[in-house]
Short mmCIF file of C-alpha atoms in Angstrom, two decimals:
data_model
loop_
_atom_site.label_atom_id
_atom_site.label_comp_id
_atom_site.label_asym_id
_atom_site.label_seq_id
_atom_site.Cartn_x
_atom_site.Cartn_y
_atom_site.Cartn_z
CA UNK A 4 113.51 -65.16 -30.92
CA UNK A 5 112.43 -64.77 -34.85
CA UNK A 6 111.02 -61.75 -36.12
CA UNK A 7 107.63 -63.93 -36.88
CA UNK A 8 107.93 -64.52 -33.34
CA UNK A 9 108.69 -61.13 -31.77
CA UNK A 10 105.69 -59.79 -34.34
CA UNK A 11 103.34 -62.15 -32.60
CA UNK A 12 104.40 -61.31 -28.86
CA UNK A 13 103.95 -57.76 -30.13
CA UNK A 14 100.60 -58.44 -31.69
CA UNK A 15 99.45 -59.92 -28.47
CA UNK A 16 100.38 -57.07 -26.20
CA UNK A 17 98.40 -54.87 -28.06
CA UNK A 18 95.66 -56.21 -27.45
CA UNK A 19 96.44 -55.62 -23.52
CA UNK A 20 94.49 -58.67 -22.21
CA UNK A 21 97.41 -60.57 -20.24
CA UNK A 22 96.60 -60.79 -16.38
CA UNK A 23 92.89 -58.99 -16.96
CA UNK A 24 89.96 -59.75 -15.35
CA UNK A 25 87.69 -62.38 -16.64
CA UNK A 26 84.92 -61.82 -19.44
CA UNK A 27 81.79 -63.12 -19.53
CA UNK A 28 81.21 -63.46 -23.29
CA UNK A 29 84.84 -65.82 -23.42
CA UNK A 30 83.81 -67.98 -20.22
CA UNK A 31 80.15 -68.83 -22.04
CA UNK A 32 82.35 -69.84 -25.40
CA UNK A 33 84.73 -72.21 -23.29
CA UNK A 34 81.39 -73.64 -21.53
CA UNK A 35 80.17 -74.15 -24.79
CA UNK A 36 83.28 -76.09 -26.11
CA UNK A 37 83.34 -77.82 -23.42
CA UNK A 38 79.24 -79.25 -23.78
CA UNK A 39 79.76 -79.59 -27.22
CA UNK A 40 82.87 -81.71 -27.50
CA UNK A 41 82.19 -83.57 -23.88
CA UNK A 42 85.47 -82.68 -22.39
CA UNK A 43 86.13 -81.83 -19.10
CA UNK A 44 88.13 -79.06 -19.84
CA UNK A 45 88.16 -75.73 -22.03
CA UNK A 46 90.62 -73.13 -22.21
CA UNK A 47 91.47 -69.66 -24.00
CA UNK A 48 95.02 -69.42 -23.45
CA UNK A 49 97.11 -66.42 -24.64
CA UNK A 50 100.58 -67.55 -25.36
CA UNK A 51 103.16 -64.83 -23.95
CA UNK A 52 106.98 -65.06 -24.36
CA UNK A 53 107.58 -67.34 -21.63
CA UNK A 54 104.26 -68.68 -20.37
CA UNK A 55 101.01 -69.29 -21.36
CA UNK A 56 97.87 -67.43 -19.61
CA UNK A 57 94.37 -68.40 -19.14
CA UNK A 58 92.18 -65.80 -19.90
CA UNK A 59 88.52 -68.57 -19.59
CA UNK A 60 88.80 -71.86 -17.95
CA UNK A 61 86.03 -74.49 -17.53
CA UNK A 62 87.70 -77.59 -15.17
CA UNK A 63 90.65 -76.41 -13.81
CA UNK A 64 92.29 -74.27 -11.15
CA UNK A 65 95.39 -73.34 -12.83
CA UNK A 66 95.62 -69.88 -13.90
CA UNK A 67 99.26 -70.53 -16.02
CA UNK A 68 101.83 -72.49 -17.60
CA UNK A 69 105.35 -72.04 -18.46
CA UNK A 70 105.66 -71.77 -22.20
CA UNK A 71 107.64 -75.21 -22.11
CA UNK A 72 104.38 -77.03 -20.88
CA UNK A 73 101.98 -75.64 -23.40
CA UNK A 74 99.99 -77.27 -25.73
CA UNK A 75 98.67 -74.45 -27.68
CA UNK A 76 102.26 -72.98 -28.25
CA UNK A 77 101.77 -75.94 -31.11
CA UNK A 78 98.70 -75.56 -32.08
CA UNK A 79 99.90 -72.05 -33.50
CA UNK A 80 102.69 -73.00 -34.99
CA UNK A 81 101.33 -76.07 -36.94
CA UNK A 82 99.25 -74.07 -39.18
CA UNK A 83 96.49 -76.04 -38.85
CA UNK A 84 92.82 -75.35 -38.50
CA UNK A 85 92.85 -77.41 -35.45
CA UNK A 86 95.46 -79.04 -33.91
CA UNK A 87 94.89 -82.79 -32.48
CA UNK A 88 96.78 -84.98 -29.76
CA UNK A 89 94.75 -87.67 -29.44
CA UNK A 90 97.54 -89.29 -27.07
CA UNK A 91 100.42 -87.63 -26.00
CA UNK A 92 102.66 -90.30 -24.43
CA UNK A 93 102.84 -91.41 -27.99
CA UNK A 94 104.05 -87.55 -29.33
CA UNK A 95 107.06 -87.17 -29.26
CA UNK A 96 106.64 -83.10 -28.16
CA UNK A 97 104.42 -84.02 -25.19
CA UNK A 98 105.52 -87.37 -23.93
CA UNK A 99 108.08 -85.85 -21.56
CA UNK A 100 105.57 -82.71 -20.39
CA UNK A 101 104.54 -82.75 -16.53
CA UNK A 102 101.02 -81.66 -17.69
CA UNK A 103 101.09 -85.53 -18.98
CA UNK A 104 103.40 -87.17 -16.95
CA UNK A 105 101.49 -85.96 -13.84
CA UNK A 106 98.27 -84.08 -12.75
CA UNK A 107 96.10 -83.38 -14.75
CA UNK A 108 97.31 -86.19 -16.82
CA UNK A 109 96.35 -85.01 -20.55
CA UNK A 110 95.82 -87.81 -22.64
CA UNK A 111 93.69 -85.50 -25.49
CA UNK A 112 94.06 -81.83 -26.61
CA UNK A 113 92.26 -80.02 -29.54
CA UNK A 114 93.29 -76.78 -30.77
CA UNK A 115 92.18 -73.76 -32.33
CA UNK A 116 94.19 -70.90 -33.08
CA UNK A 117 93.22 -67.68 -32.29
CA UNK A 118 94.59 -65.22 -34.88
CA UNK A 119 94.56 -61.91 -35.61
CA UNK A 120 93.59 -60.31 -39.25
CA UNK A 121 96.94 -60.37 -39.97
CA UNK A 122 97.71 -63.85 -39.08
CA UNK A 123 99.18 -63.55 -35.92
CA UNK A 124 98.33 -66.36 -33.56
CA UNK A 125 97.74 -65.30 -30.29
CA UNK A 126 96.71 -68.24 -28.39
CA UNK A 127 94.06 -70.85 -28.43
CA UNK A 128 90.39 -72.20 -28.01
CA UNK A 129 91.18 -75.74 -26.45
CA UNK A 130 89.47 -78.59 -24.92
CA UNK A 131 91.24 -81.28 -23.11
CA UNK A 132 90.42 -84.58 -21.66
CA UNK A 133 91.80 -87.02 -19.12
CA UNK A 134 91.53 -90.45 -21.63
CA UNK A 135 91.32 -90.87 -24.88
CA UNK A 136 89.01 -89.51 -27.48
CA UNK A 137 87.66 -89.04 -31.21
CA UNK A 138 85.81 -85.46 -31.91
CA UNK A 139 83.50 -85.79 -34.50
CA UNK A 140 83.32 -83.31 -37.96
CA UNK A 141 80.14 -81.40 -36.05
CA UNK A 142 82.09 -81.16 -32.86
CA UNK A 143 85.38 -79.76 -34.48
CA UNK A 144 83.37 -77.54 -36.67
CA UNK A 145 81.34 -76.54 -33.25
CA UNK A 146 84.76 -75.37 -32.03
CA UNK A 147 86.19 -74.03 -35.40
CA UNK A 148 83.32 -71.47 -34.85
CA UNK A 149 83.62 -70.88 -31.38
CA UNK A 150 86.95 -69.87 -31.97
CA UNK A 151 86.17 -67.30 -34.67
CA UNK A 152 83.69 -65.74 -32.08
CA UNK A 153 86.18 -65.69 -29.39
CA UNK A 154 88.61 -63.76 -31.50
CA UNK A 155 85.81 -61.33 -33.19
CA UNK A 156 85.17 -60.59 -29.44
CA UNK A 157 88.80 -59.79 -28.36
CA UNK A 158 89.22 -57.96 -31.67
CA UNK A 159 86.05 -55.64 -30.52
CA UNK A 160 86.96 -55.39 -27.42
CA UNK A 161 90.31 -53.73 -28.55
CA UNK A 162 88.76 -51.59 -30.57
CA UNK A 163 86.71 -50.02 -28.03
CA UNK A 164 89.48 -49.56 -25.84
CA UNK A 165 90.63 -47.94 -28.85
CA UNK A 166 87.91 -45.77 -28.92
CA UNK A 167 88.01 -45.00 -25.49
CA UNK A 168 91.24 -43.99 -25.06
CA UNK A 169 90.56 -41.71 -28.05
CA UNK A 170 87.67 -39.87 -26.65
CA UNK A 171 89.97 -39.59 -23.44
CA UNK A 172 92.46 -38.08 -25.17
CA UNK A 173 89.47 -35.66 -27.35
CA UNK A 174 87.92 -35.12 -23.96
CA UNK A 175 91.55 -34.10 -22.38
CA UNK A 176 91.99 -31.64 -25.19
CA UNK A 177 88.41 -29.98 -25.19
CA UNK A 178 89.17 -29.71 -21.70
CA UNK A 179 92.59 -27.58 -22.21
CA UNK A 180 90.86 -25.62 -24.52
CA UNK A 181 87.80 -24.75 -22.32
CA UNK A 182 90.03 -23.75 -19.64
CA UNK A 183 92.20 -21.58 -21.64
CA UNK A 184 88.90 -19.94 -22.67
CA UNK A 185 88.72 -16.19 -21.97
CA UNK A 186 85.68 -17.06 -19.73
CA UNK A 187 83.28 -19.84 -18.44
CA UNK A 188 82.00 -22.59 -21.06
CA UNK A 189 79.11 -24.45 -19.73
CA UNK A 190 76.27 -26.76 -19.91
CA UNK A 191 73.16 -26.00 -17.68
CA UNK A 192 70.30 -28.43 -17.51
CA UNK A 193 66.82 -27.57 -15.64
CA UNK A 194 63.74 -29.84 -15.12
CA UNK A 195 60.21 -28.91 -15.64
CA UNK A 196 60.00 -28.42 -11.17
CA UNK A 197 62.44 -25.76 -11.70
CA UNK A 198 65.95 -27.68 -10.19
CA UNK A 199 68.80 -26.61 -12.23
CA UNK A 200 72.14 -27.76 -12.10
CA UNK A 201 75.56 -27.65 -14.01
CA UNK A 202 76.75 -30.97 -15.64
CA UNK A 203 79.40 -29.31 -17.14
CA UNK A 204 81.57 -26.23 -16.34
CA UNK A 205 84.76 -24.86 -17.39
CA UNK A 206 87.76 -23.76 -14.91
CA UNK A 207 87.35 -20.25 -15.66
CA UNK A 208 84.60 -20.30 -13.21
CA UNK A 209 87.56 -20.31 -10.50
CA UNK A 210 88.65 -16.73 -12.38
CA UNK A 211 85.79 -15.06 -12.95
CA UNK A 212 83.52 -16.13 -9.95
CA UNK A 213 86.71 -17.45 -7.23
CA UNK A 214 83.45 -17.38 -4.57
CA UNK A 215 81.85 -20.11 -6.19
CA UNK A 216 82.31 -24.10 -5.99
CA UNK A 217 82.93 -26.08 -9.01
CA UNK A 218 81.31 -29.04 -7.02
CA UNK A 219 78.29 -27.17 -5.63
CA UNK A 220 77.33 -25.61 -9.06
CA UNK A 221 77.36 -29.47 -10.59
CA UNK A 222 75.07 -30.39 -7.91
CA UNK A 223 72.81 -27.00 -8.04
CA UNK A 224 73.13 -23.86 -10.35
CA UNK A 225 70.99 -22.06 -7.64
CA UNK A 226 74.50 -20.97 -5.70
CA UNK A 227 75.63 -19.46 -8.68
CA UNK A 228 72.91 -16.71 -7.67
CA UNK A 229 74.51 -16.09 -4.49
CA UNK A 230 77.06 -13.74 -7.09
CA UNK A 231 74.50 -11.64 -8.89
CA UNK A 232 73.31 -8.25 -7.95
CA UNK A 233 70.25 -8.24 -5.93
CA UNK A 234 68.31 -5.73 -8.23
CA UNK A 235 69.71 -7.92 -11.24
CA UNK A 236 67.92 -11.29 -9.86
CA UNK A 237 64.82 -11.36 -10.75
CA UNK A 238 65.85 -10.08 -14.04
CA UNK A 239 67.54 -13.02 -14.68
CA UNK A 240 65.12 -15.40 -13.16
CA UNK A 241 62.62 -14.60 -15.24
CA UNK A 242 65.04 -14.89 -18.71
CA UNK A 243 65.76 -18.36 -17.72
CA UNK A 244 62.27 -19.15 -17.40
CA UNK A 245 61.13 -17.34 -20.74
CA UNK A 246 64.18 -19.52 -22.77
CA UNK A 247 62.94 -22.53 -20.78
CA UNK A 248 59.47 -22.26 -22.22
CA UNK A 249 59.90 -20.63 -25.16
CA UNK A 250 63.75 -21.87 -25.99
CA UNK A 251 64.59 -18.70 -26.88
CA UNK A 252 68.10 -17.94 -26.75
CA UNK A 253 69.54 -17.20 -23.35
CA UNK A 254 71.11 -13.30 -24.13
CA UNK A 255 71.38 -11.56 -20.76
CA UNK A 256 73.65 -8.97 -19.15
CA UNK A 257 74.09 -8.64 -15.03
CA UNK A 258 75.54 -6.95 -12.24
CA UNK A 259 78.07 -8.94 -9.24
CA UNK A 260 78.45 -8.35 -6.07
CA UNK A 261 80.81 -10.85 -5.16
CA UNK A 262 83.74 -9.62 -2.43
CA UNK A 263 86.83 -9.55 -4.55
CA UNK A 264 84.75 -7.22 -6.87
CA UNK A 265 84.01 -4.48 -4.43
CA UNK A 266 86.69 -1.84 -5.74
CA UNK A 267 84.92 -1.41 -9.27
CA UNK A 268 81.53 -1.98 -10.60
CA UNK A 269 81.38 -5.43 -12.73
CA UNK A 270 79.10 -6.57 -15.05
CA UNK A 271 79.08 -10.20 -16.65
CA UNK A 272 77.04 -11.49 -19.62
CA UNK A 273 75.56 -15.32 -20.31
CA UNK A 274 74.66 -16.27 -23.79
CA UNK A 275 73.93 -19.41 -24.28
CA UNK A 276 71.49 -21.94 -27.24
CA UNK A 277 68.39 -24.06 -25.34
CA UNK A 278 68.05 -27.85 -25.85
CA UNK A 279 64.64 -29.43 -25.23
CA UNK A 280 65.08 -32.91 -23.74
CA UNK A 281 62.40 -36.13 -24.31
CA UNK A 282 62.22 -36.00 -20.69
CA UNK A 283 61.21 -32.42 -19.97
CA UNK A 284 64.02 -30.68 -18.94
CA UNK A 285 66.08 -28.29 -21.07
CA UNK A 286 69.75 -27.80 -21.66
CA UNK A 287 71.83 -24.76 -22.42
CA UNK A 288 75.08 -24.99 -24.20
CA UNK A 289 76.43 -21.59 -23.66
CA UNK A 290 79.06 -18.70 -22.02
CA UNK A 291 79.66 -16.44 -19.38
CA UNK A 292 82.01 -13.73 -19.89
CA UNK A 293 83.23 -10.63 -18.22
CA UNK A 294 81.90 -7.39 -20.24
CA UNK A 295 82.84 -4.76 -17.51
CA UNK A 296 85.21 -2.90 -19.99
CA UNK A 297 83.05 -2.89 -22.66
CA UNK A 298 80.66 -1.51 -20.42
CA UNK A 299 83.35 0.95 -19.53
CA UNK A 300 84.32 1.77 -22.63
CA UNK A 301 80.93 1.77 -23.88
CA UNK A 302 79.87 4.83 -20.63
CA UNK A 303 83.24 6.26 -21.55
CA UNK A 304 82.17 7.46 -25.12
CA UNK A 305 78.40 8.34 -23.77
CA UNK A 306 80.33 10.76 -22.23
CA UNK A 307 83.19 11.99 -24.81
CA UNK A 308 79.67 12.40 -27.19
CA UNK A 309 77.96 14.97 -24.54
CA UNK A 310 81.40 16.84 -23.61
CA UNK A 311 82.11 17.51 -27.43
CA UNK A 312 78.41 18.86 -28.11
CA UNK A 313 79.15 20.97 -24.17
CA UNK A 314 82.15 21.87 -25.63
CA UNK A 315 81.35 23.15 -28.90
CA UNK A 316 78.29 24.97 -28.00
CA UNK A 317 81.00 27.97 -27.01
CA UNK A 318 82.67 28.64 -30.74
CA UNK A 319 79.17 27.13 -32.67
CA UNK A 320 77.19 30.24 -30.98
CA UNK A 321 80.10 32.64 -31.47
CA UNK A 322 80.05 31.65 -35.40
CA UNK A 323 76.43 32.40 -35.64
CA UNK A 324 76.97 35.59 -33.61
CA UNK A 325 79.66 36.67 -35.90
CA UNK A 326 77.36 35.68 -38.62
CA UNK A 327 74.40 37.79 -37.88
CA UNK A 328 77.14 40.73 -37.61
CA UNK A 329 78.39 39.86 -41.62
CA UNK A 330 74.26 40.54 -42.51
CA UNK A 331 74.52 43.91 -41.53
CA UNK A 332 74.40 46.53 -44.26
CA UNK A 333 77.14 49.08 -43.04
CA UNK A 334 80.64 47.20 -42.36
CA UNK A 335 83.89 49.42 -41.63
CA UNK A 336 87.44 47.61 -42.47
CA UNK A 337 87.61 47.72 -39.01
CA UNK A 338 84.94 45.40 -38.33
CA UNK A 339 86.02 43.00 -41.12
CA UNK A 340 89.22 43.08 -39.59
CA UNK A 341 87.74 42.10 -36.22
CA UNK A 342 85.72 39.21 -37.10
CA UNK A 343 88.39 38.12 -39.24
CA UNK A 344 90.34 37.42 -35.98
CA UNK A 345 87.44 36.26 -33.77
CA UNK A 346 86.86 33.82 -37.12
CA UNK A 347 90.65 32.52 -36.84
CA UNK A 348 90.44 32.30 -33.09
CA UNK A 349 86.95 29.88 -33.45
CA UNK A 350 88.64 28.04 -35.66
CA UNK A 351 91.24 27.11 -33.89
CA UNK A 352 89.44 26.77 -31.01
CA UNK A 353 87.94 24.07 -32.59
CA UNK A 354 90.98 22.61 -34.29
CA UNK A 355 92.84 22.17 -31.24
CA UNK A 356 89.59 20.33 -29.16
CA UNK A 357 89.39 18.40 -32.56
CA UNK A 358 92.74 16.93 -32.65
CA UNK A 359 93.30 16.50 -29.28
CA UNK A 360 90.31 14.83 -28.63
CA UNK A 361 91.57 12.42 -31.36
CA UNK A 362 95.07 11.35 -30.01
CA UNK A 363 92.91 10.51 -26.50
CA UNK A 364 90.15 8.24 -28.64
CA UNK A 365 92.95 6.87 -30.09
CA UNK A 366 95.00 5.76 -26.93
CA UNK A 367 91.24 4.46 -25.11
CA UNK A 368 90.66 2.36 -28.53
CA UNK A 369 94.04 0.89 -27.92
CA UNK A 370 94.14 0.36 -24.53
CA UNK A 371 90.68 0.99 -22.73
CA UNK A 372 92.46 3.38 -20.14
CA UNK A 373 90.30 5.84 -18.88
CA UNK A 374 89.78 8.97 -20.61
CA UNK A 375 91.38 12.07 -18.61
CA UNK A 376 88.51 14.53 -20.15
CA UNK A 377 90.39 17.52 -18.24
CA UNK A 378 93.46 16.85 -19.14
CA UNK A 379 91.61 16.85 -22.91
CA UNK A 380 89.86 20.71 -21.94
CA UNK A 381 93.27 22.02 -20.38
CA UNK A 382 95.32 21.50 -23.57
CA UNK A 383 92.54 23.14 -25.67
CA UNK A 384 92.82 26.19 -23.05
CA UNK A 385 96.31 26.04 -22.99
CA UNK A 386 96.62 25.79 -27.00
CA UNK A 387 93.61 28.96 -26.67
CA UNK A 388 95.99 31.22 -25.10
CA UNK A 389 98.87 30.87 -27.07
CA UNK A 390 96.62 31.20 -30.55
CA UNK A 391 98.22 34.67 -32.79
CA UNK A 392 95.35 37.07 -31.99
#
């Protein structure tokens, strides 16, 4: 096989049409060559390595030939616009070919190359007859241009397959990412009766809400209710409603209840942009996500705040006690002396709170473990009692 050769095989597999199902755009082209040039007979034939396949046929049953029996194999190698037989006992390529010798008994062929942009010939637009015949300039030009719009066609067709297999492999990647996503990415569409339902929704559903049904919540968004806190329901009703009417954004925090969150308190958010239809309904593009550290984290310095102002009350009053003593007109060295120490002892009081409390922000910043507050109190006590008096 030539390298011209082997390029056009590989030209033609590209375009992935051998042994496909037929098309109705290239069987109305083959009726129409075969009305406009009066033949019996009208092919598009793909020429493969060793046969020939018809991908339209008008007037015969034959689905293939070997590549030794075709006609078109010719066609594309002459060069020519169209290729004529006109009788082929007389040629001495086709004289000895069953396809003349016996049934159907060809005894006229015209040819048009179908090529790609790049010149590769692919196969043909044919007609064939059973006697002998003349085309006329109108008929072969009839054919010249049914050929061109067979090949635009196959050339379109690849390149939506092209573009299919593209937004497949897009689509397989969004997917990845969405399921990778530290949460639940999701589409939720709702209709002006109040049916809502999930066209779209990532695996992490499985994670965060393993109670739920991917397959349910496509069908309707209602079960994913059956999660929520009862007190937290109507709550979130009514937000869908307001965004619905008002597409405002969807910004709402919530409560679950489901079973394998029993041993701790858990609170999810949804956030997600409103899309009016032109049929009514809306559609959010949006997330769900876990917050139930934050909200941990976020209850865990509400408290660190009031233990610090319980904490310092203690050495704050004792300051303004010793305070009101300095203000007095008659003080003895002894009494300097003595609020000199209860001075030192404050202020390490508070030193000692200060920096441990500190080191434990520090290690809940980091890690979000809980915050042993007594552990925090019993160093400042023990760090108290062994303060230089």
């Amino acid at each position: 096989m030539t390298s011209r050769e082997k390029a056009r095989i590989e030209a033609l597999q590209k375009f992935r049409l051998l042994n496909t199902p037929p098309e109705q755009e290239l069987d109305e082209i083959t009726q129409l060559a075969s009305l406009i040039c009066d033949t019996p007979v009208s092919l598009i034939s793909l020429v493969d390595k060793d046969e020939q396949w018809f991908k339209s046929k008008v007037g015969t049953d034959l689905v293939s030939t070997p590549i030794e029996q075709s006609f078109c194999r010719h066609a594309i190698d002459s060069g020519e616009e169209v290729y004529i037989v006109h009788n082929p006992l007389n040629h001495m390529n086709f004289r000895e070919n069953k396809l003349v010798t016996s049934d159907p008994h060809i005894r006229f062929y015209a040819g048009v190359p179908l090529r790609t942009e790049d010149g590769h010939g692919i196969g043909a637009l044919c007609v064939i007859d059973k006697m002998e015949r003349i085309l006329s300039k109108k008929q072969i030009e009839g054919l010249k241009i049914l050929a061109k719009k067979a090949m635009r066609f196959i050339e379109y067709k690849r390149t939506i397959k092209h573009q299919y297999e593209k937004l497949k492999r897009i689509n397989a990647q969004i997917l990845q990412l969405t399921d990778t996503f530290p949460g639940i990415i999701f589409q939720l569409e709702m209709a002006p009766e109040g049916k809502m339902w999930f066209p779209f929704i990532s695996k992490g559903i499985t994670v965060i809400h393993p109670d739920l049904d991917i397959e349910d919540l496509h069908k309707d968004a209602m079960k994913a209710f059956e999660v929520v806190h009862l007190d937290d329901v109507p709550m979130l009703q009514a937000g869908i409603i307001k965004s619905f009417q008002e597409l405002t954004m969807m910004d709402m925090e919530y409560r679950i209840t489901a079973s394998h969150y029993q041993d701790r308190e858990t609170w999810h958010w949804v956030y997600a942009k409103p899309e009016r239809l032109e049929n009514g309904n809306v559609v959010w593009y949006g997330t769900f996500q876990d917050i139930s550290e934050k909200k941990a984290y976020v209850a865990t310095l509400e408290k660190i705040i009031f233990d610090i102002s319980h904490v310092l009350r203690k050495p704050v009053a004792n300051l303004m006690g010793l305070t009101t003593m300095v203000d007095k007109d008659s003080i003895q060295d002894e009494t300097v002396k003595a609020i000199c120490q209860h001075v030192t002892a404050t202020a390490n009081e508070l030193d000692s709170y200060i920096r441990v409390l500190n080191e434990t922000y520090s290690e809940k910043r980091d890690s979000y473990a809980p915050l042993d507050l007594g552990r925090l109190q019993d160093e400042v006590k023990y760090q108290d009692s062994h303060e230089i008096k």
